[in-house]
Amino acid sequence: SQQGEEDPQALSIQEGENATMNCSYKTSINNLQWYRQNSGRGLVHLILIRSNEREKHSGRLRVTLDTSKKSSSLLITASRAADTASYFCATGGTSYDKVIFGPGTSLSVIP
Amino acid sequence: SAVISQKPSRDICQRGTSLTIQCQVDSQVTMMFWYRQQPGQSLTLIATANQGSEATYESGFVIDKFPISRPNLTFSTLTVSNMSPEDSSIYLCSVQGPLSYEQYFGPGTRLTVT
């Protein structure tokens, strides 16, 4: 079963712009992760943020987590055409180690 | 990170038949996971496979339809039984990373049932 919702479902931006994707979830979590999937490279783990963290950076990626609102956001700065992919948030379980994925956001970066 | 391979990479099967998908990891792992990704959809967890015990299935998935084997710490198989066109999906296996809860995924098996 899926944890929650992501918005927008689809996003189209010009190269160089920033892209923001949001994720909401329903139950308490240990951590939240973001993954990228494109046809060429499969599903790749991008970043993990723990429930006691509020913000995390990795290169051009910035992730925030608001556990009071049960939501997270992924910001990709200075987007590139190669960032075109589907992005999924996923929550880690508190009981044992299974990861549940949200519905995803399809990002298109136009050169 | 773990390197995961899957066989076959894709297959076209007839209704009513079964297909066994293999997943091989380059290191020993305790837990392996099987996901299904229907066309245009997100990933749905089918089951968690621990070596030496029965797989744990998620709601909506049953062992008779998706039997799983886990004979050792580097290998698992998922069988899609008595297939119907609704089983057409990408099936992915994954393992948990050594440091935290991140997961590493195989390239997937694209199954088309006609």
PDB file of C-alpha atoms in Angstrom:
ATOM      1  CA  SER A   1       0.000   0.000   0.000  1.00  0.00           C
ATOM      2  CA  GLN A   2       1.180   3.544  -0.644  1.00  0.00           C
ATOM      3  CA  GLN A   3       1.791   6.023   2.128  1.00  0.00           C
ATOM      4  CA  GLY A   4       0.377   9.211   0.733  1.00  0.00           C
ATOM      5  CA  GLU A   5       0.298  11.719  -2.027  1.00  0.00           C
ATOM      6  CA  GLU A   6       2.805  13.683  -4.013  1.00  0.00           C
ATOM      7  CA  ASP A   7       2.183  16.878  -5.827  1.00  0.00           C
ATOM      8  CA  PRO A   8       2.328  17.930  -8.431  1.00  0.00           C
ATOM      9  CA  GLN A   9       1.763  14.719 -10.375  1.00  0.00           C
ATOM     10  CA  ALA A  10       3.576  16.259 -13.303  1.00  0.00           C
ATOM     11  CA  LEU A  11       5.878  19.260 -13.580  1.00  0.00           C
ATOM     12  CA  SER A  12       7.432  20.865 -16.627  1.00  0.00           C
ATOM     13  CA  ILE A  13      10.104  23.544 -16.297  1.00  0.00           C
ATOM     14  CA  GLN A  14      12.838  25.201 -18.314  1.00  0.00           C
ATOM     15  CA  GLU A  15      16.429  24.213 -17.835  1.00  0.00           C
ATOM     16  CA  GLY A  16      18.050  26.334 -15.145  1.00  0.00           C
ATOM     17  CA  GLU A  17      14.862  26.789 -13.149  1.00  0.00           C
ATOM     18  CA  ASN A  18      14.241  25.223  -9.765  1.00  0.00           C
ATOM     19  CA  ALA A  19      11.834  22.323  -9.327  1.00  0.00           C
ATOM     20  CA  THR A  20       9.918  21.676  -6.134  1.00  0.00           C
ATOM     21  CA  MET A  21       8.022  18.495  -5.414  1.00  0.00           C
ATOM     22  CA  ASN A  22       5.975  17.797  -2.329  1.00  0.00           C
ATOM     23  CA  CYS A  23       5.118  14.607  -0.536  1.00  0.00           C
ATOM     24  CA  SER A  24       2.631  13.914   2.215  1.00  0.00           C
ATOM     25  CA  TYR A  25       2.361  10.761   4.254  1.00  0.00           C
ATOM     26  CA  LYS A  26      -0.111   9.287   6.696  1.00  0.00           C
ATOM     27  CA  THR A  27       1.619   7.430   9.491  1.00  0.00           C
ATOM     28  CA  SER A  28       4.542   8.124  11.780  1.00  0.00           C
ATOM     29  CA  ILE A  29       7.919   7.445  10.206  1.00  0.00           C
ATOM     30  CA  ASN A  30      11.537   6.742  11.038  1.00  0.00           C
ATOM     31  CA  ASN A  31      12.788   8.372   7.881  1.00  0.00           C
ATOM     32  CA  LEU A  32      11.749   9.585   4.462  1.00  0.00           C
ATOM     33  CA  GLN A  33      13.610   8.981   1.252  1.00  0.00           C
ATOM     34  CA  TRP A  34      13.535  10.331  -2.239  1.00  0.00           C
ATOM     35  CA  TYR A  35      14.228   8.236  -5.329  1.00  0.00           C
ATOM     36  CA  ARG A  36      14.578   9.021  -9.005  1.00  0.00           C
ATOM     37  CA  GLN A  37      13.560   6.760 -11.840  1.00  0.00           C
ATOM     38  CA  ASN A  38      14.339   7.258 -15.470  1.00  0.00           C
ATOM     39  CA  SER A  39      14.318   4.828 -18.309  1.00  0.00           C
ATOM     40  CA  GLY A  40      18.044   4.752 -18.653  1.00  0.00           C
ATOM     41  CA  ARG A  41      19.226   4.217 -15.104  1.00  0.00           C
ATOM     42  CA  GLY A  42      16.369   2.547 -13.285  1.00  0.00           C
ATOM     43  CA  LEU A  43      15.476   3.486  -9.723  1.00  0.00           C
ATOM     44  CA  VAL A  44      18.147   5.374  -7.815  1.00  0.00           C
ATOM     45  CA  HIS A  45      18.227   6.461  -4.194  1.00  0.00           C
ATOM     46  CA  LEU A  46      18.788  10.223  -3.905  1.00  0.00           C
ATOM     47  CA  ILE A  47      18.623  11.238  -0.272  1.00  0.00           C
ATOM     48  CA  LEU A  48      17.332  10.099   3.102  1.00  0.00           C
ATOM     49  CA  ILE A  49      16.164  12.382   5.888  1.00  0.00           C
ATOM     50  CA  ARG A  50      15.535  11.063   9.361  1.00  0.00           C
ATOM     51  CA  SER A  51      12.505  11.964  11.411  1.00  0.00           C
ATOM     52  CA  ASN A  52      14.589  14.105  13.778  1.00  0.00           C
ATOM     53  CA  GLU A  53      16.036  16.152  10.905  1.00  0.00           C
ATOM     54  CA  ARG A  54      14.337  19.146   9.338  1.00  0.00           C
ATOM     55  CA  GLU A  55      16.500  19.815   6.313  1.00  0.00           C
ATOM     56  CA  LYS A  56      19.171  18.046   4.348  1.00  0.00           C
ATOM     57  CA  HIS A  57      21.278  18.949   1.340  1.00  0.00           C
ATOM     58  CA  SER A  58      23.052  16.886  -1.268  1.00  0.00           C
ATOM     59  CA  GLY A  59      24.546  18.742  -4.207  1.00  0.00           C
ATOM     60  CA  ARG A  60      21.681  20.474  -6.011  1.00  0.00           C
ATOM     61  CA  LEU A  61      19.104  18.678  -3.890  1.00  0.00           C
ATOM     62  CA  ARG A  62      17.464  20.101  -0.808  1.00  0.00           C
ATOM     63  CA  VAL A  63      14.991  18.076   1.208  1.00  0.00           C
ATOM     64  CA  THR A  64      12.836  19.327   4.054  1.00  0.00           C
ATOM     65  CA  LEU A  65      10.742  17.338   6.464  1.00  0.00           C
ATOM     66  CA  ASP A  66       7.895  18.589   8.631  1.00  0.00           C
ATOM     67  CA  THR A  67       6.740  15.747  10.839  1.00  0.00           C
ATOM     68  CA  SER A  68       3.990  17.855  12.394  1.00  0.00           C
ATOM     69  CA  LYS A  69       2.411  18.264   8.968  1.00  0.00           C
ATOM     70  CA  LYS A  70       3.521  14.820   7.767  1.00  0.00           C
ATOM     71  CA  SER A  71       5.040  16.336   4.669  1.00  0.00           C
ATOM     72  CA  SER A  72       8.325  16.636   2.843  1.00  0.00           C
ATOM     73  CA  SER A  73       9.592  18.602  -0.119  1.00  0.00           C
ATOM     74  CA  LEU A  74      12.358  18.001  -2.626  1.00  0.00           C
ATOM     75  CA  LEU A  75      13.941  21.017  -4.284  1.00  0.00           C
ATOM     76  CA  ILE A  76      16.186  20.585  -7.289  1.00  0.00           C
ATOM     77  CA  THR A  77      18.072  23.770  -8.038  1.00  0.00           C
ATOM     78  CA  ALA A  78      19.405  24.860 -11.423  1.00  0.00           C
ATOM     79  CA  SER A  79      17.684  21.980 -13.176  1.00  0.00           C
ATOM     80  CA  ARG A  80      19.210  20.213 -16.151  1.00  0.00           C
ATOM     81  CA  ALA A  81      17.674  18.215 -18.955  1.00  0.00           C
ATOM     82  CA  ALA A  82      19.227  15.126 -17.357  1.00  0.00           C
ATOM     83  CA  ASP A  83      17.004  15.679 -14.308  1.00  0.00           C
ATOM     84  CA  THR A  84      14.013  14.621 -16.401  1.00  0.00           C
ATOM     85  CA  ALA A  85      12.634  11.615 -14.548  1.00  0.00           C
ATOM     86  CA  SER A  86       9.982  10.460 -12.119  1.00  0.00           C
ATOM     87  CA  TYR A  87      10.640  11.281  -8.482  1.00  0.00           C
ATOM     88  CA  PHE A  88       9.208   9.241  -5.653  1.00  0.00           C
ATOM     89  CA  CYS A  89       9.142   9.814  -1.949  1.00  0.00           C
ATOM     90  CA  ALA A  90       9.201   6.727   0.217  1.00  0.00           C
ATOM     91  CA  THR A  91       8.834   6.160   3.901  1.00  0.00           C
ATOM     92  CA  GLY A  92      10.740   3.669   6.002  1.00  0.00           C
ATOM     93  CA  GLY A  93       8.822   1.575   8.470  1.00  0.00           C
ATOM     94  CA  THR A  94       8.959   1.884  12.195  1.00  0.00           C
ATOM     95  CA  SER A  95       8.372  -1.809  12.798  1.00  0.00           C
ATOM     96  CA  TYR A  96      10.686  -3.443  10.335  1.00  0.00           C
ATOM     97  CA  ASP A  97      12.630  -2.377   7.324  1.00  0.00           C
ATOM     98  CA  LYS A  98      10.207  -2.093   4.451  1.00  0.00           C
ATOM     99  CA  VAL A  99       9.950   0.996   2.277  1.00  0.00           C
ATOM    100  CA  ILE A 100       6.611   2.239   0.973  1.00  0.00           C
ATOM    101  CA  PHE A 101       6.502   4.519  -2.061  1.00  0.00           C
ATOM    102  CA  GLY A 102       4.312   7.486  -2.878  1.00  0.00           C
ATOM    103  CA  PRO A 103       2.692   7.910  -6.309  1.00  0.00           C
ATOM    104  CA  GLY A 104       5.507  10.063  -7.685  1.00  0.00           C
ATOM    105  CA  THR A 105       6.009  13.277  -9.631  1.00  0.00           C
ATOM    106  CA  SER A 106       6.954  13.246 -13.282  1.00  0.00           C
ATOM    107  CA  LEU A 107       9.458  16.024 -13.972  1.00  0.00           C
ATOM    108  CA  SER A 108      10.273  17.264 -17.460  1.00  0.00           C
ATOM    109  CA  VAL A 109      13.138  19.708 -17.850  1.00  0.00           C
ATOM    110  CA  ILE A 110      13.048  21.424 -21.215  1.00  0.00           C
ATOM    111  CA  PRO A 111      16.429  22.391 -22.680  1.00  0.00           C
TER     112      PRO A 111
ATOM    113  CA  SER B   1      26.096   0.046  -2.457  1.00  0.00           C
ATOM    114  CA  ALA B   2      24.870  -3.323  -3.670  1.00  0.00           C
ATOM    115  CA  VAL B   3      24.862  -4.417  -7.287  1.00  0.00           C
ATOM    116  CA  ILE B   4      21.714  -6.297  -8.204  1.00  0.00           C
ATOM    117  CA  SER B   5      20.967  -8.207 -11.362  1.00  0.00           C
ATOM    118  CA  GLN B   6      17.692  -9.641 -12.531  1.00  0.00           C
ATOM    119  CA  LYS B   7      16.787 -12.236 -15.096  1.00  0.00           C
ATOM    120  CA  PRO B   8      15.052 -12.050 -17.453  1.00  0.00           C
ATOM    121  CA  SER B   9      15.126  -8.355 -18.244  1.00  0.00           C
ATOM    122  CA  ARG B  10      11.869  -8.694 -20.127  1.00  0.00           C
ATOM    123  CA  ASP B  11       9.487 -11.356 -21.294  1.00  0.00           C
ATOM    124  CA  ILE B  12       6.228 -11.755 -23.153  1.00  0.00           C
ATOM    125  CA  CYS B  13       4.114 -14.557 -21.770  1.00  0.00           C
ATOM    126  CA  GLN B  14       0.782 -16.112 -22.527  1.00  0.00           C
ATOM    127  CA  ARG B  15      -2.171 -15.991 -20.226  1.00  0.00           C
ATOM    128  CA  GLY B  16      -2.292 -18.892 -17.783  1.00  0.00           C
ATOM    129  CA  THR B  17       1.440 -19.576 -17.740  1.00  0.00           C
ATOM    130  CA  SER B  18       3.973 -18.803 -15.016  1.00  0.00           C
ATOM    131  CA  LEU B  19       7.240 -16.916 -15.046  1.00  0.00           C
ATOM    132  CA  THR B  20      10.051 -17.095 -12.515  1.00  0.00           C
ATOM    133  CA  ILE B  21      12.184 -13.990 -12.059  1.00  0.00           C
ATOM    134  CA  GLN B  22      15.638 -14.296 -10.570  1.00  0.00           C
ATOM    135  CA  CYS B  23      17.406 -11.712  -8.439  1.00  0.00           C
ATOM    136  CA  GLN B  24      21.107 -11.916  -7.651  1.00  0.00           C
ATOM    137  CA  VAL B  25      22.972  -9.595  -5.266  1.00  0.00           C
ATOM    138  CA  ASP B  26      26.727  -9.171  -5.159  1.00  0.00           C
ATOM    139  CA  SER B  27      26.846  -9.256  -1.365  1.00  0.00           C
ATOM    140  CA  GLN B  28      25.080 -11.080   1.423  1.00  0.00           C
ATOM    141  CA  VAL B  29      21.933  -9.359   2.629  1.00  0.00           C
ATOM    142  CA  THR B  30      19.389 -10.270   5.247  1.00  0.00           C
ATOM    143  CA  MET B  31      16.277  -8.925   3.611  1.00  0.00           C
ATOM    144  CA  MET B  32      15.263  -8.774  -0.005  1.00  0.00           C
ATOM    145  CA  PHE B  33      12.150  -7.071  -1.282  1.00  0.00           C
ATOM    146  CA  TRP B  34       9.988  -7.594  -4.327  1.00  0.00           C
ATOM    147  CA  TYR B  35       8.028  -4.730  -5.853  1.00  0.00           C
ATOM    148  CA  ARG B  36       5.589  -4.423  -8.715  1.00  0.00           C
ATOM    149  CA  GLN B  37       5.293  -1.303 -10.840  1.00  0.00           C
ATOM    150  CA  GLN B  38       2.266  -1.243 -13.087  1.00  0.00           C
ATOM    151  CA  PRO B  39       2.386   0.945 -16.198  1.00  0.00           C
ATOM    152  CA  GLY B  40       2.562   4.614 -15.279  1.00  0.00           C
ATOM    153  CA  GLN B  41       2.269   3.848 -11.577  1.00  0.00           C
ATOM    154  CA  SER B  42       4.438   3.878  -8.501  1.00  0.00           C
ATOM    155  CA  LEU B  43       6.042   0.885  -6.825  1.00  0.00           C
ATOM    156  CA  THR B  44       3.949  -1.445  -4.722  1.00  0.00           C
ATOM    157  CA  LEU B  45       5.622  -3.802  -2.286  1.00  0.00           C
ATOM    158  CA  ILE B  46       4.695  -7.418  -2.922  1.00  0.00           C
ATOM    159  CA  ALA B  47       6.646  -9.179  -0.201  1.00  0.00           C
ATOM    160  CA  THR B  48       9.716  -9.237   1.977  1.00  0.00           C
ATOM    161  CA  ALA B  49      11.953 -12.277   1.738  1.00  0.00           C
ATOM    162  CA  ASN B  50      14.252 -13.355   4.537  1.00  0.00           C
ATOM    163  CA  GLN B  51      16.661 -16.196   4.091  1.00  0.00           C
ATOM    164  CA  GLY B  52      15.476 -19.345   5.808  1.00  0.00           C
ATOM    165  CA  SER B  53      11.920 -18.275   6.471  1.00  0.00           C
ATOM    166  CA  GLU B  54       8.653 -17.788   4.649  1.00  0.00           C
ATOM    167  CA  ALA B  55       8.229 -14.543   2.795  1.00  0.00           C
ATOM    168  CA  THR B  56       5.978 -11.910   4.321  1.00  0.00           C
ATOM    169  CA  TYR B  57       3.327 -10.734   1.877  1.00  0.00           C
ATOM    170  CA  GLU B  58       1.656  -7.356   1.766  1.00  0.00           C
ATOM    171  CA  SER B  59      -2.074  -6.913   1.668  1.00  0.00           C
ATOM    172  CA  GLY B  60      -3.452  -7.916  -1.704  1.00  0.00           C
ATOM    173  CA  PHE B  61      -0.670 -10.350  -2.541  1.00  0.00           C
ATOM    174  CA  VAL B  62      -0.760 -14.065  -1.787  1.00  0.00           C
ATOM    175  CA  ILE B  63       1.772 -16.840  -1.861  1.00  0.00           C
ATOM    176  CA  ASP B  64      -0.180 -18.959  -4.330  1.00  0.00           C
ATOM    177  CA  LYS B  65      -0.008 -16.198  -6.916  1.00  0.00           C
ATOM    178  CA  PHE B  66       3.506 -14.912  -6.123  1.00  0.00           C
ATOM    179  CA  PRO B  67       5.569 -17.707  -4.565  1.00  0.00           C
ATOM    180  CA  ILE B  68       9.004 -16.542  -3.461  1.00  0.00           C
ATOM    181  CA  SER B  69      12.129 -18.506  -2.731  1.00  0.00           C
ATOM    182  CA  ARG B  70      15.145 -17.297  -0.775  1.00  0.00           C
ATOM    183  CA  PRO B  71      17.626 -20.156  -0.700  1.00  0.00           C
ATOM    184  CA  ASN B  72      20.640 -18.113   0.428  1.00  0.00           C
ATOM    185  CA  LEU B  73      21.763 -14.607   1.348  1.00  0.00           C
ATOM    186  CA  THR B  74      22.479 -13.469  -2.211  1.00  0.00           C
ATOM    187  CA  PHE B  75      19.634 -14.885  -4.270  1.00  0.00           C
ATOM    188  CA  SER B  76      15.859 -14.868  -4.510  1.00  0.00           C
ATOM    189  CA  THR B  77      13.187 -15.755  -7.037  1.00  0.00           C
ATOM    190  CA  LEU B  78       9.679 -14.466  -7.559  1.00  0.00           C
ATOM    191  CA  THR B  79       7.215 -16.517  -9.589  1.00  0.00           C
ATOM    192  CA  VAL B  80       4.193 -14.897 -11.169  1.00  0.00           C
ATOM    193  CA  SER B  81       1.703 -17.750 -11.456  1.00  0.00           C
ATOM    194  CA  ASN B  82      -1.286 -18.297 -13.706  1.00  0.00           C
ATOM    195  CA  MET B  83      -0.679 -14.964 -15.360  1.00  0.00           C
ATOM    196  CA  SER B  84      -3.329 -12.653 -16.729  1.00  0.00           C
ATOM    197  CA  PRO B  85      -2.913  -9.389 -18.659  1.00  0.00           C
ATOM    198  CA  GLU B  86      -3.358  -7.516 -15.359  1.00  0.00           C
ATOM    199  CA  ASP B  87       0.004  -8.933 -14.267  1.00  0.00           C
ATOM    200  CA  SER B  88       1.755  -6.952 -16.980  1.00  0.00           C
ATOM    201  CA  SER B  89       4.158  -4.818 -14.972  1.00  0.00           C
ATOM    202  CA  ILE B  90       7.756  -4.211 -14.124  1.00  0.00           C
ATOM    203  CA  TYR B  91       8.899  -6.405 -11.254  1.00  0.00           C
ATOM    204  CA  LEU B  92      11.827  -5.160  -9.202  1.00  0.00           C
ATOM    205  CA  CYS B  93      13.841  -6.689  -6.445  1.00  0.00           C
ATOM    206  CA  SER B  94      15.671  -4.578  -3.919  1.00  0.00           C
ATOM    207  CA  VAL B  95      17.886  -4.842  -0.881  1.00  0.00           C
ATOM    208  CA  GLN B  96      18.510  -2.553   2.014  1.00  0.00           C
ATOM    209  CA  GLY B  97      21.726  -0.559   2.168  1.00  0.00           C
ATOM    210  CA  PRO B  98      24.226  -1.366   4.901  1.00  0.00           C
ATOM    211  CA  LEU B  99      24.148   2.033   6.568  1.00  0.00           C
ATOM    212  CA  SER B 100      20.514   2.934   6.835  1.00  0.00           C
ATOM    213  CA  TYR B 101      17.139   2.420   5.296  1.00  0.00           C
ATOM    214  CA  GLU B 102      17.993   3.338   1.725  1.00  0.00           C
ATOM    215  CA  GLN B 103      17.299   0.616  -0.775  1.00  0.00           C
ATOM    216  CA  TYR B 104      19.090  -0.461  -3.901  1.00  0.00           C
ATOM    217  CA  PHE B 105      17.117  -1.766  -6.809  1.00  0.00           C
ATOM    218  CA  GLY B 106      17.698  -4.183  -9.587  1.00  0.00           C
ATOM    219  CA  PRO B 107      17.057  -3.075 -13.173  1.00  0.00           C
ATOM    220  CA  GLY B 108      13.649  -4.714 -13.189  1.00  0.00           C
ATOM    221  CA  THR B 109      11.902  -7.352 -15.257  1.00  0.00           C
ATOM    222  CA  ARG B 110       9.374  -6.015 -17.726  1.00  0.00           C
ATOM    223  CA  LEU B 111       6.586  -8.555 -18.070  1.00  0.00           C
ATOM    224  CA  THR B 112       3.904  -8.428 -20.735  1.00  0.00           C
ATOM    225  CA  VAL B 113       1.080 -10.942 -20.592  1.00  0.00           C
ATOM    226  CA  THR B 114      -0.935 -11.496 -23.738  1.00  0.00           C
TER     227      THR B 114
END
